[in-house]
Coordinates of C-alpha atoms in Angstrom, one line a residue:
M1 CA 31.0 -17.0 -3.2
N2 CA 27.9 -18.4 -1.4
S3 CA 26.4 -19.9 -4.5
P4 CA 28.2 -21.7 -7.4
H5 CA 25.9 -19.8 -9.8
M6 CA 27.4 -16.5 -8.6
D7 CA 31.1 -17.6 -9.0
Y8 CA 32.2 -16.1 -12.3
S9 CA 36.0 -16.7 -11.8
L10 CA 37.7 -19.2 -14.0
A11 CA 39.9 -20.5 -11.2
P12 CA 40.4 -19.7 -7.5
R13 CA 42.5 -16.5 -7.2
A14 CA 45.1 -15.8 -4.6
S15 CA 45.2 -12.5 -2.7
G16 CA 47.8 -10.3 -1.1
P17 CA 51.5 -11.4 -1.2
V18 CA 50.6 -14.8 -2.8
S19 CA 49.3 -13.0 -5.9
W20 CA 52.5 -11.0 -6.2
L21 CA 54.5 -14.2 -5.8
E22 CA 52.4 -15.9 -8.5
T23 CA 53.1 -12.9 -10.8
L24 CA 56.8 -13.2 -10.3
L25 CA 56.8 -17.0 -10.8
V26 CA 54.6 -17.0 -13.9
T27 CA 56.7 -14.2 -15.5
G28 CA 59.9 -15.9 -14.5
L29 CA 58.6 -19.2 -15.9
A30 CA 57.9 -17.5 -19.2
I31 CA 61.4 -16.0 -19.4
G32 CA 63.0 -19.3 -18.3
L33 CA 61.1 -21.3 -20.9
G34 CA 62.4 -18.8 -23.5
F35 CA 66.0 -19.4 -22.4
W36 CA 65.4 -23.2 -22.5
L37 CA 63.5 -23.5 -25.8
T38 CA 65.1 -20.7 -27.8
P39 CA 68.4 -19.6 -26.1
E40 CA 69.4 -17.5 -29.1
D41 CA 66.2 -15.3 -28.7
P42 CA 64.8 -15.9 -25.2
L43 CA 62.1 -13.3 -25.4
Q44 CA 61.4 -14.2 -29.1
M45 CA 61.6 -10.5 -30.0
H46 CA 62.8 -11.4 -33.5
G47 CA 60.6 -14.5 -33.9
S48 CA 57.2 -14.9 -35.6
F49 CA 55.3 -14.3 -32.3
P50 CA 56.6 -13.2 -28.9
W51 CA 55.2 -16.0 -26.8
P52 CA 56.4 -14.7 -23.4
V53 CA 53.8 -11.9 -23.7
L54 CA 51.3 -14.6 -22.7
A55 CA 52.5 -14.1 -19.1
P56 CA 51.2 -10.5 -18.7
L57 CA 48.1 -11.4 -20.6
L58 CA 47.2 -14.3 -18.3
L59 CA 48.1 -12.3 -15.2
G60 CA 46.1 -9.3 -16.4
V61 CA 43.1 -11.5 -17.0
R62 CA 43.5 -13.2 -13.6
Y63 CA 44.4 -10.3 -11.4
G64 CA 43.8 -7.1 -13.3
F65 CA 45.6 -4.0 -14.4
V66 CA 48.3 -3.7 -11.7
R67 CA 49.6 -7.3 -11.9
G68 CA 49.4 -7.3 -15.7
L69 CA 51.4 -4.1 -15.9
F70 CA 53.9 -5.4 -13.4
S71 CA 54.4 -8.6 -15.4
A72 CA 54.9 -6.6 -18.6
A73 CA 57.4 -4.4 -16.9
L74 CA 59.4 -7.5 -15.8
L75 CA 59.5 -8.6 -19.5
V76 CA 60.7 -5.1 -20.5
A77 CA 63.3 -5.2 -17.7
A78 CA 64.5 -8.6 -19.0
V79 CA 65.0 -7.0 -22.5
F80 CA 67.2 -4.3 -20.9
V81 CA 69.1 -6.9 -18.9
L82 CA 69.9 -8.9 -22.1
R83 CA 70.9 -5.6 -23.8
Y84 CA 73.2 -4.9 -20.8
W85 CA 74.7 -8.3 -21.2
E86 CA 75.3 -7.5 -24.9
R87 CA 73.4 -10.6 -25.9
E88 CA 73.3 -11.1 -29.7
G89 CA 70.1 -9.7 -31.2
Y90 CA 69.4 -7.4 -28.1
T91 CA 72.1 -4.8 -28.6
E92 CA 69.5 -2.7 -30.5
L93 CA 66.1 -2.3 -28.8
Q94 CA 62.8 -2.7 -30.6
P95 CA 60.5 0.1 -29.4
S96 CA 57.4 -1.6 -30.9
F97 CA 58.1 -4.8 -28.9
I98 CA 58.4 -2.8 -25.6
V99 CA 55.4 -0.7 -26.2
G100 CA 53.3 -3.7 -27.4
V101 CA 54.1 -5.7 -24.3
L102 CA 53.2 -2.8 -22.0
V103 CA 50.0 -2.0 -23.9
C104 CA 48.9 -5.7 -23.9
G105 CA 49.4 -6.0 -20.1
M106 CA 47.6 -2.7 -19.4
L107 CA 44.8 -3.2 -21.8
V108 CA 43.9 -6.7 -20.8
G109 CA 44.1 -5.8 -17.1
E110 CA 41.9 -2.7 -17.5
V111 CA 39.3 -4.7 -19.4
R112 CA 39.3 -7.4 -16.7
D113 CA 38.9 -4.7 -13.9
L114 CA 36.0 -3.1 -15.8
W115 CA 34.1 -6.4 -16.1
V116 CA 34.8 -7.3 -12.6
R117 CA 33.3 -4.0 -11.4
R118 CA 30.3 -4.7 -13.6
L119 CA 29.9 -8.2 -12.3
E120 CA 30.2 -7.0 -8.7
R121 CA 27.5 -4.5 -9.2
L122 CA 25.3 -7.2 -10.7
Q123 CA 26.1 -9.4 -7.8
M124 CA 25.2 -6.8 -5.3
A125 CA 21.9 -6.2 -7.1
N126 CA 21.2 -9.9 -7.1
E127 CA 22.1 -10.3 -3.4
Y128 CA 19.7 -7.4 -2.6
R129 CA 16.9 -9.1 -4.7
Q130 CA 17.6 -12.3 -2.9
Y131 CA 17.4 -10.5 0.5
R132 CA 14.1 -9.0 -0.5
L133 CA 12.8 -12.3 -1.7
D134 CA 13.7 -14.0 1.6
E135 CA 12.1 -11.1 3.5
F136 CA 9.0 -11.4 1.3
T137 CA 8.9 -15.2 1.9
R138 CA 9.1 -14.8 5.6
A139 CA 6.3 -12.2 5.6
H140 CA 4.2 -14.4 3.3
Q141 CA 4.6 -17.3 5.7
I142 CA 3.6 -15.2 8.7
L143 CA 0.6 -13.9 6.7
R144 CA -0.5 -17.4 5.8
V145 CA -0.4 -18.4 9.4
S146 CA -2.3 -15.3 10.5
H147 CA -4.8 -15.9 7.7
D148 CA -5.3 -19.5 8.7
L149 CA -5.9 -18.5 12.3
L150 CA -8.3 -15.7 11.3
E151 CA -10.1 -18.1 9.0
Q152 CA -10.5 -20.6 11.8
R153 CA -11.8 -17.9 14.1
V154 CA -14.2 -16.5 11.6
A155 CA -15.4 -19.9 10.5
G156 CA -16.4 -20.6 14.1
S157 CA -18.3 -17.4 14.4
D158 CA -22.0 -17.4 13.6
Q159 CA -22.0 -13.7 12.7
S160 CA -20.6 -11.8 9.7
L161 CA -19.3 -8.2 9.8
R162 CA -22.4 -6.9 8.0
S163 CA -24.8 -8.8 10.3
S164 CA -22.9 -7.5 13.4
L165 CA -23.3 -3.9 12.2
L166 CA -27.0 -4.5 11.3
G167 CA -27.6 -6.0 14.7
L168 CA -26.0 -3.0 16.4
R169 CA -28.2 -0.7 14.2
E170 CA -31.3 -2.6 15.2
K171 CA -30.4 -2.2 18.9
L172 CA -29.9 1.5 18.3
R173 CA -33.3 1.8 16.6
G174 CA -35.0 0.3 19.6
M175 CA -33.6 2.8 22.0
P176 CA -35.4 6.0 23.0
V177 CA -34.2 9.2 21.3
E178 CA -33.1 10.8 24.5
G179 CA -31.1 7.8 25.7
D180 CA -27.3 7.6 26.0
A181 CA -26.5 5.3 23.1
L182 CA -22.8 5.0 23.9
S183 CA -23.4 3.8 27.5
E184 CA -26.3 1.5 26.5
L185 CA -24.4 -0.2 23.7
A186 CA -20.9 -0.1 25.2
E187 CA -20.9 -3.9 26.0
P188 CA -21.9 -5.0 22.4
I189 CA -19.5 -2.5 20.9
V190 CA -16.6 -3.8 22.9
A191 CA -17.7 -7.4 22.2
M192 CA -17.8 -6.8 18.5
L193 CA -14.4 -5.0 18.4
G194 CA -12.9 -7.7 20.6
Q195 CA -14.2 -10.4 18.3
Y196 CA -12.7 -9.0 15.1
G197 CA -9.5 -7.8 16.8
A198 CA -8.9 -10.9 19.0
L199 CA -8.5 -8.6 21.9
R200 CA -7.6 -10.1 25.3
V201 CA -7.6 -7.0 27.5
A202 CA -9.3 -3.8 26.3
G203 CA -11.7 -1.1 27.5
L204 CA -14.0 1.5 26.0
Y205 CA -13.6 5.0 27.6
R206 CA -15.7 8.0 27.0
V207 CA -14.2 11.3 25.9
D208 CA -15.4 14.6 27.4
E209 CA -17.2 17.2 25.3
A210 CA -14.0 19.2 24.7
E211 CA -12.4 16.1 23.3
K212 CA -9.3 16.7 25.4
N213 CA -9.6 14.2 28.2
V214 CA -10.6 10.6 28.7
L215 CA -12.9 9.7 31.6
H216 CA -11.3 7.3 34.1
Q217 CA -14.1 4.7 34.4
P218 CA -14.5 2.3 31.4
L219 CA -17.9 2.0 29.9
A220 CA -17.2 -1.7 29.1
Q221 CA -14.1 -3.9 29.1
I222 CA -12.6 -7.2 28.1
G223 CA -10.5 -8.8 30.8
V224 CA -9.2 -6.7 33.6
M225 CA -8.0 -3.3 32.4
G226 CA -6.8 -1.9 35.7
P227 CA -6.2 1.8 36.2
L228 CA -5.8 3.9 33.1
G229 CA -3.2 6.7 33.6
T230 CA -4.4 10.1 32.5
D231 CA -0.8 10.9 31.4
D232 CA -0.4 7.8 29.3
G233 CA 1.6 8.7 26.2
L234 CA -0.5 6.7 23.7
I235 CA -3.8 8.2 25.0
K236 CA -2.4 11.7 24.7
L237 CA -1.2 11.0 21.1
C238 CA -4.5 9.5 20.1
L239 CA -6.4 12.6 21.4
Q240 CA -3.9 14.9 19.7
R241 CA -4.0 13.2 16.3
G242 CA -7.5 12.0 16.3
E243 CA -6.6 8.7 14.7
L244 CA -5.5 5.2 15.5
V245 CA -2.1 5.0 17.2
S246 CA -0.1 1.9 18.3
V247 CA 3.2 1.0 19.9
R248 CA 5.8 -0.3 17.5
Q249 CA 6.4 -4.0 17.7
E250 CA 10.1 -3.4 18.1
L251 CA 9.5 -1.5 21.4
I252 CA 7.2 -4.3 22.6
D253 CA 9.8 -7.0 21.8
S254 CA 12.6 -5.0 23.5
G255 CA 10.5 -4.3 26.6
N256 CA 10.8 -0.5 26.2
A257 CA 7.1 0.1 25.4
A258 CA 6.2 0.3 29.1
Q259 CA 8.3 3.5 29.4
F260 CA 6.0 5.2 26.9
S261 CA 2.6 3.6 27.5
S262 CA 1.0 0.7 29.2
L263 CA -1.2 0.1 26.1
Q264 CA -0.5 -1.5 22.8
A265 CA -3.0 0.5 20.7
C266 CA -5.7 3.2 21.0
I267 CA -8.6 3.2 18.5
P268 CA -10.8 6.4 18.5
L269 CA -14.5 6.3 17.7
I270 CA -14.8 9.2 15.3
D271 CA -17.8 9.9 13.1
A272 CA -17.7 11.1 9.5
E273 CA -17.8 14.7 10.7
G274 CA -14.7 14.3 12.8
R275 CA -16.4 14.3 16.3
L276 CA -14.7 12.1 18.8
L277 CA -17.0 10.0 21.1
A278 CA -14.8 7.5 22.9
I279 CA -11.5 5.6 22.8
L280 CA -10.9 1.9 22.8
A281 CA -7.7 1.3 24.8
V282 CA -6.1 -2.0 24.0
R283 CA -3.7 -3.4 26.6
Q284 CA -3.2 -7.0 25.3
M285 CA -3.8 -8.6 21.9
P286 CA -2.1 -11.7 20.4
F287 CA 0.9 -11.4 18.2
F288 CA -0.8 -12.7 15.0
A289 CA -3.5 -10.0 15.4
F290 CA -1.2 -7.1 16.1
Q291 CA -0.7 -6.1 12.5
D292 CA -1.7 -3.2 10.3
R293 CA -4.6 -5.1 8.7
T294 CA -6.3 -5.9 12.0
L295 CA -5.8 -2.5 13.4
S296 CA -7.1 -0.9 10.2
L297 CA -10.2 -3.2 10.4
L298 CA -10.8 -2.1 14.0
S299 CA -10.4 1.6 13.0
L300 CA -12.9 1.1 10.2
L301 CA -15.4 -0.6 12.5
A302 CA -15.0 2.1 15.1
G303 CA -15.8 4.7 12.5
H304 CA -18.9 2.9 11.4
I305 CA -20.0 2.5 15.0
A306 CA -19.4 6.2 15.7
D307 CA -21.6 7.1 12.6
L308 CA -24.3 4.9 14.0
L309 CA -24.2 6.5 17.4
R310 CA -24.2 10.0 16.0
R311 CA -26.8 9.2 13.3
D312 CA -29.9 11.4 13.0
P313 CA -32.7 9.5 14.8
Q314 CA -35.1 10.5 12.0
V315 CA -32.8 8.8 9.5
L316 CA -32.2 5.8 11.7
Q317 CA -36.0 5.0 11.7
L318 CA -35.9 4.3 8.0
P319 CA -36.4 0.6 7.4
S320 CA -33.9 0.3 4.5
A321 CA -30.2 0.6 4.9
D322 CA -30.1 2.0 1.3
A323 CA -32.7 4.6 2.3
Q324 CA -30.6 5.6 5.3
Q325 CA -27.5 6.0 3.2
F326 CA -29.3 8.0 0.6
T327 CA -30.9 10.3 3.1
L328 CA -27.5 10.9 4.9
Q329 CA -25.9 11.8 1.6
L330 CA -28.8 14.0 0.7
K331 CA -28.6 15.8 4.0
R332 CA -24.8 16.2 3.5
S333 CA -25.4 17.7 0.1
L334 CA -27.8 20.2 1.7
V335 CA -25.2 21.1 4.3
D336 CA -22.6 21.6 1.4
V337 CA -25.1 23.9 -0.3
E338 CA -25.9 25.9 2.8
Q339 CA -22.4 26.2 4.2
H340 CA -20.1 25.9 1.3
Q341 CA -22.2 26.9 -1.7
L342 CA -21.4 23.6 -3.4
P343 CA -24.4 22.6 -5.7
A344 CA -25.8 19.1 -6.3
G345 CA -28.4 17.6 -8.6
L346 CA -31.4 15.4 -7.7
F347 CA -33.4 13.5 -10.4
A348 CA -36.5 11.3 -10.1
F349 CA -37.2 8.9 -12.9
E350 CA -40.8 7.6 -12.6
M351 CA -41.5 4.6 -14.8
T352 CA -45.2 4.6 -15.7
R353 CA -44.8 1.4 -17.6
T354 CA -43.0 -1.7 -16.3
N355 CA -39.7 -2.1 -18.1
D356 CA -37.1 -4.3 -16.4
E357 CA -34.5 -3.9 -19.1
L358 CA -34.7 -0.1 -18.8
A359 CA -34.5 -0.4 -15.0
R360 CA -31.3 -2.4 -15.3
L361 CA -29.9 0.0 -17.8
M362 CA -30.5 2.9 -15.4
E363 CA -28.9 1.1 -12.6
R364 CA -25.8 0.4 -14.7
S365 CA -25.5 4.1 -15.5
Q366 CA -24.5 4.9 -12.0
R367 CA -21.2 6.8 -11.7
G368 CA -18.7 6.7 -8.9
L369 CA -20.1 9.5 -6.7
D370 CA -23.7 9.1 -7.7
L371 CA -26.3 7.5 -5.4
H372 CA -29.3 5.5 -6.6
L373 CA -32.4 4.7 -4.5
P374 CA -35.2 2.6 -6.2
V375 CA -38.6 2.9 -4.5
N376 CA -42.3 2.7 -5.2
N377 CA -44.2 5.9 -4.9
A378 CA -47.8 6.6 -3.9
R379 CA -49.0 6.2 -7.5
D380 CA -47.7 2.6 -7.4
H381 CA -45.1 3.4 -10.0
R382 CA -41.5 2.4 -9.8
L383 CA -39.3 5.4 -9.2
L384 CA -35.5 5.8 -9.2
L385 CA -34.0 8.6 -7.2
V386 CA -30.6 9.7 -8.4
L387 CA -28.4 12.1 -6.3
L388 CA -25.5 13.8 -8.1
P389 CA -23.3 15.3 -5.3
L390 CA -21.1 18.3 -6.2
T391 CA -22.7 18.7 -9.6
S392 CA -23.7 22.0 -11.1
P393 CA -26.9 22.5 -13.2
E394 CA -24.8 22.2 -16.3
G395 CA -23.4 18.9 -15.1
A396 CA -26.9 17.7 -14.4
E397 CA -27.9 18.5 -18.0
G398 CA -24.8 16.6 -19.1
Y399 CA -26.0 13.6 -17.1
L400 CA -29.4 13.6 -18.8
A401 CA -27.6 13.8 -22.2
R402 CA -25.5 10.8 -21.3
I403 CA -28.7 8.9 -20.3
G404 CA -30.1 9.8 -23.7
L405 CA -27.1 8.4 -25.5
L406 CA -27.4 5.2 -23.6
L407 CA -31.0 4.8 -24.6
H408 CA -30.1 5.4 -28.3
E409 CA -27.4 2.8 -28.1
H410 CA -29.6 0.2 -26.4
F411 CA -33.1 0.8 -27.8
G412 CA -32.4 2.7 -31.1
H413 CA -32.3 6.3 -32.2
D414 CA -36.0 6.8 -32.1
C415 CA -36.3 6.1 -28.4
D416 CA -36.2 8.5 -25.5
L417 CA -37.3 8.6 -21.9
A418 CA -40.8 9.9 -22.7
S419 CA -41.4 7.3 -25.4
L420 CA -40.5 4.6 -22.9
G421 CA -43.0 5.9 -20.4
V422 CA -40.5 7.5 -18.1
R423 CA -41.4 10.8 -16.4
V424 CA -38.3 12.9 -15.5
M425 CA -38.4 15.2 -12.5
S426 CA -35.4 17.2 -11.3
F427 CA -34.5 19.4 -8.4
N428 CA -31.3 21.5 -8.2
L429 CA -29.7 21.8 -4.8
E430 CA -28.0 25.2 -5.1
P431 CA -27.6 28.3 -3.0
G432 CA -31.0 29.8 -2.3
C433 CA -33.0 26.6 -2.2
D434 CA -34.7 25.6 1.1
R435 CA -35.6 22.3 2.7
N436 CA -39.3 23.0 2.3
G437 CA -38.9 23.1 -1.5
L438 CA -37.0 19.8 -1.4
R439 CA -39.7 18.2 0.8
N440 CA -42.4 19.5 -1.7
F441 CA -40.4 17.9 -4.5
L442 CA -40.0 14.5 -2.8
Y443 CA -43.4 14.2 -1.1
N444 CA -45.7 15.9 -3.6
E445 CA -44.2 15.7 -7.0
C446 CA -42.5 12.4 -6.6
G447 CA -45.2 10.9 -4.4
L448 CA -42.9 9.6 -1.7
N449 CA -43.2 9.7 2.1
D450 CA -41.0 10.2 5.1
Q451 CA -40.6 6.4 5.6
Q452 CA -38.7 6.3 2.3
V453 CA -36.7 9.5 2.4
A454 CA -36.4 11.6 5.6
V455 CA -35.4 15.3 5.1

């Protein structure tokens, strides 16, 4: 046993021929003591208790069924030998003695074997848990080291992830509409991805319109990329799957990765609609960064960057990021209605009287898929736009009923939206509605402008 806590044996056990020799010696010792102590009845078959039966009991407990039965058989054989010698008291056999000795040896040995099997199963389970614990401990230590290195690198950076994306968006807003955003912003894109992925050698490559081939010349690079083979296995796999792909660490360690690809990872820039713009080919990155969390972060950043590059210029000019997000989702709901006949609901709650408590209550009522956009309209009233994606008109009515219940619980049963000075306006995005009707609802009824919501 490796650990004293896992050693459940009473004494060290012999194995092989030594155990058989021990069985013979212990059984012979029991018979010899019988001849020495009670020569008139060596096996004490006629006494108050047959003490020689302790030999098969002890051997059965120590070695199991086979040794216990063998020892009991030796005692029974000794009975027949004494009967053959016509020793007094053994001329007539006692069947109960013979059966009892054999049953004791077999029963104790079988119980011992049963518990040994159970203990071995428990020991195997415990060893597996210990193995998993050791594996987890090693992974935890590696993660701690990686986290410390990442923390030091991020602490030395003067930009957060959000500020980096906002800076990229501001650069994109300053570009002309007809400009090539990918070429113009290739350097800051590669710099941002290189910062958060600790990339040493990497390059950004444009993908053709058919999304089947990668152009040879990099738009921007970190380090010296060198020639990029068009038949590179990782590039082909990335174009085929349309997702992040990387070489397994085992192949890199064994040196067999070069047979498949000269790269470590390929990160595609794919927008929310699945359009592939470019590929970031990574040739070298440090060991601590080459893990799933870092690669997933790079893939997430690449998706956000692709959304920015493909974003509607009209939406991009909106000053608020919340307004941009709301407008994008509103346009997506319009596309769902026009192409897939999936309805949505749009509400506008205009607060004619200032009520901060009501405003906070309305904000807390937001569900998982709902989108809220608080704005001030042309009438100088606070207005809350609520978009309910994938919601039928019946579901929109249920939403209003839920708002009414919240008001009753918070302000009392006599209160409703009208009594609190809230004007409710609604527009159902369903098959048959057009964008002009939506614009009329937003710009005329709600009193908004195209700098707040662009449709």
